[in-house]
């Protein structure tokens, strides 16, 4: 059990690290792979966040659009399964590995996000984002729906977690949920600068878990199910309890950082160390 867990953690860290290197040093397009989820829903994985493509006879609805350099790769991936044009894109949140493709899609598709995701892009809250990431033109605060070709996609804002503007995307007819980075890898990345919260995260997931679904497309990582999302939620809670005990014992930020490396594989210099640890020290005091 311990070994399996350690392997999974290392794989997650490796993934984040490789993504980071690819992103900062080599903005070349990544290799993408198309996975069929249902007859009319596909997942496009590789380089950046998991994209979902919902095919209707009036066009395609995309969830997220990866990095700017992945635009053509996404277009080609969609073309490999349908001739319908990409009409709508819903961003799960503002990070450049989920919304970085917006600029090239905006001339031909409508893009929708939470109001906070738009605001975070305008305020350049992601310190390492490339300049010029375009925000969505259409925003919502609690819930939105796209209806196309007789099919419906719902987008909900359930509260803070990874950021202060994460949308959970629901396909009611398919009983599928795309979580964005409210579920990603094996442990949470809390973007405190972008309004994230480890305390609120589990409450946000509890609301999402009230929806009626079987299949879960996480922001990063393999497709899973409702039980997988519940396990992830419980692991977030366990991690929060362990860290908050350390903070309340008076442990220093360095001691907490070392604990996170040893127990959760948060490597020195990683985004989790940079974005999450200082904020956890403040929030869990
Ligand atoms: Zn993210």
Coordinates of C-alpha atoms in Angstrom, one line a residue, residues 136-264:
X136 CA -13.6 34.9 -21.2
X137 CA -16.1 37.4 -22.6
X138 CA -19.1 35.9 -20.9
X139 CA -19.0 35.3 -17.1
X140 CA -21.3 33.9 -14.4
X141 CA -21.2 33.9 -10.6
X142 CA -23.1 30.9 -9.4
X143 CA -24.3 28.9 -12.3
X144 CA -24.6 28.8 -16.1
X145 CA -25.7 26.5 -18.8
X146 CA -24.9 26.0 -22.5
X147 CA -27.6 24.4 -24.6
X148 CA -26.6 23.3 -28.1
X149 CA -28.0 20.7 -30.4
X150 CA -30.5 19.4 -27.8
X151 CA -27.7 18.8 -25.3
X152 CA -26.8 20.7 -22.1
X153 CA -23.7 21.4 -20.1
X154 CA -24.0 23.1 -16.7
X155 CA -21.3 25.1 -15.0
X156 CA -21.4 25.7 -11.2
X157 CA -19.4 27.8 -8.8
X158 CA -19.5 26.1 -5.5
X159 CA -16.9 28.1 -3.5
X160 CA -13.2 28.5 -3.0
X161 CA -10.7 25.7 -3.4
X162 CA -7.8 25.6 -5.9
X163 CA -8.6 29.3 -6.6
X164 CA -11.5 31.6 -5.8
X165 CA -13.1 31.0 -9.2
X166 CA -13.2 27.2 -10.0
X167 CA -16.1 26.0 -12.0
X168 CA -17.4 22.4 -11.7
X169 CA -18.7 21.3 -15.1
X170 CA -21.6 18.9 -15.2
X171 CA -23.0 16.8 -18.1
X172 CA -26.4 15.8 -16.7
X173 CA -27.4 13.4 -19.5
X174 CA -24.1 11.6 -19.3
X175 CA -23.7 11.7 -15.5
X176 CA -20.2 13.0 -16.0
X177 CA -18.4 15.8 -13.9
X178 CA -15.3 17.7 -15.0
X179 CA -13.8 19.0 -11.8
X180 CA -11.1 21.3 -13.2
X181 CA -8.2 21.4 -10.6
X182 CA -10.6 20.9 -7.7
X183 CA -9.3 17.4 -8.3
X184 CA -5.8 17.1 -9.8
X185 CA -2.9 14.8 -9.1
X186 CA -2.7 13.2 -5.7
X187 CA -2.6 16.2 -3.4
X188 CA -4.1 19.7 -3.8
X189 CA -2.3 22.7 -5.2
X190 CA -3.7 25.7 -3.3
X191 CA -3.3 29.0 -5.3
X192 CA -3.6 31.4 -2.4
X193 CA -2.6 34.4 -4.6
X194 CA -5.6 33.4 -6.8
X195 CA -7.9 33.2 -3.8
X196 CA -7.6 29.5 -3.1
X197 CA -8.4 28.0 0.3
X198 CA -7.6 24.6 1.8
X199 CA -10.2 25.2 4.5
X200 CA -13.0 25.8 2.0
X201 CA -11.8 23.2 -0.5
X202 CA -13.7 20.2 1.1
X203 CA -16.9 22.2 1.5
X204 CA -16.7 23.1 -2.2
X205 CA -16.2 19.4 -3.1
X206 CA -19.1 18.4 -0.8
X207 CA -21.4 20.6 -2.9
X208 CA -20.1 19.1 -6.1
X209 CA -20.6 15.6 -4.7
X210 CA -24.3 16.3 -4.3
X211 CA -24.7 16.2 -8.1
X212 CA -25.8 13.0 -9.7
X213 CA -22.8 11.6 -11.6
X214 CA -20.7 8.4 -12.1
X215 CA -17.7 9.5 -14.1
X216 CA -15.2 12.1 -13.1
X217 CA -12.7 13.9 -15.4
X218 CA -10.2 15.5 -13.1
X219 CA -8.2 18.7 -14.1
X220 CA -5.1 16.5 -14.4
X221 CA -4.7 12.7 -14.2
X222 CA -6.7 9.7 -15.2
X223 CA -10.5 9.6 -15.5
X224 CA -12.1 8.2 -12.3
X225 CA -15.5 7.9 -10.7
X226 CA -17.5 9.4 -7.8
X227 CA -15.8 7.2 -5.2
X228 CA -12.5 8.4 -6.5
X229 CA -13.5 12.0 -6.0
X230 CA -14.8 11.2 -2.5
X231 CA -11.4 9.6 -1.7
X232 CA -9.6 12.7 -3.0
X233 CA -11.9 14.9 -0.9
X234 CA -11.1 12.9 2.2
X235 CA -7.4 13.0 1.5
X236 CA -7.6 16.8 1.3
X237 CA -9.2 16.8 4.7
X238 CA -6.6 14.5 6.2
X239 CA -3.8 16.6 4.8
X240 CA -5.4 19.8 6.2
X241 CA -5.8 18.2 9.6
X242 CA -2.2 17.0 9.7
X243 CA -0.8 20.4 8.6
X244 CA -3.0 22.4 10.9
X245 CA -1.8 20.3 13.9
X246 CA 1.8 21.1 12.9
X247 CA 1.1 24.8 12.5
X248 CA -0.8 25.0 15.8
X249 CA 2.2 23.2 17.5
X250 CA 4.3 26.2 16.4
X251 CA 6.3 24.4 13.7
X252 CA 8.1 26.9 11.3
X253 CA 7.3 27.3 7.6
X254 CA 10.6 25.4 6.8
X255 CA 9.5 22.5 9.0
X256 CA 6.1 22.3 7.4
X257 CA 7.7 22.5 3.9
X258 CA 9.9 19.6 4.8
X259 CA 6.9 17.6 6.1
X260 CA 5.1 18.3 2.8
X261 CA 8.2 17.0 0.8
X262 CA 8.5 13.8 2.9
X263 CA 4.8 13.0 3.2
X264 CA 3.3 14.4 0.0

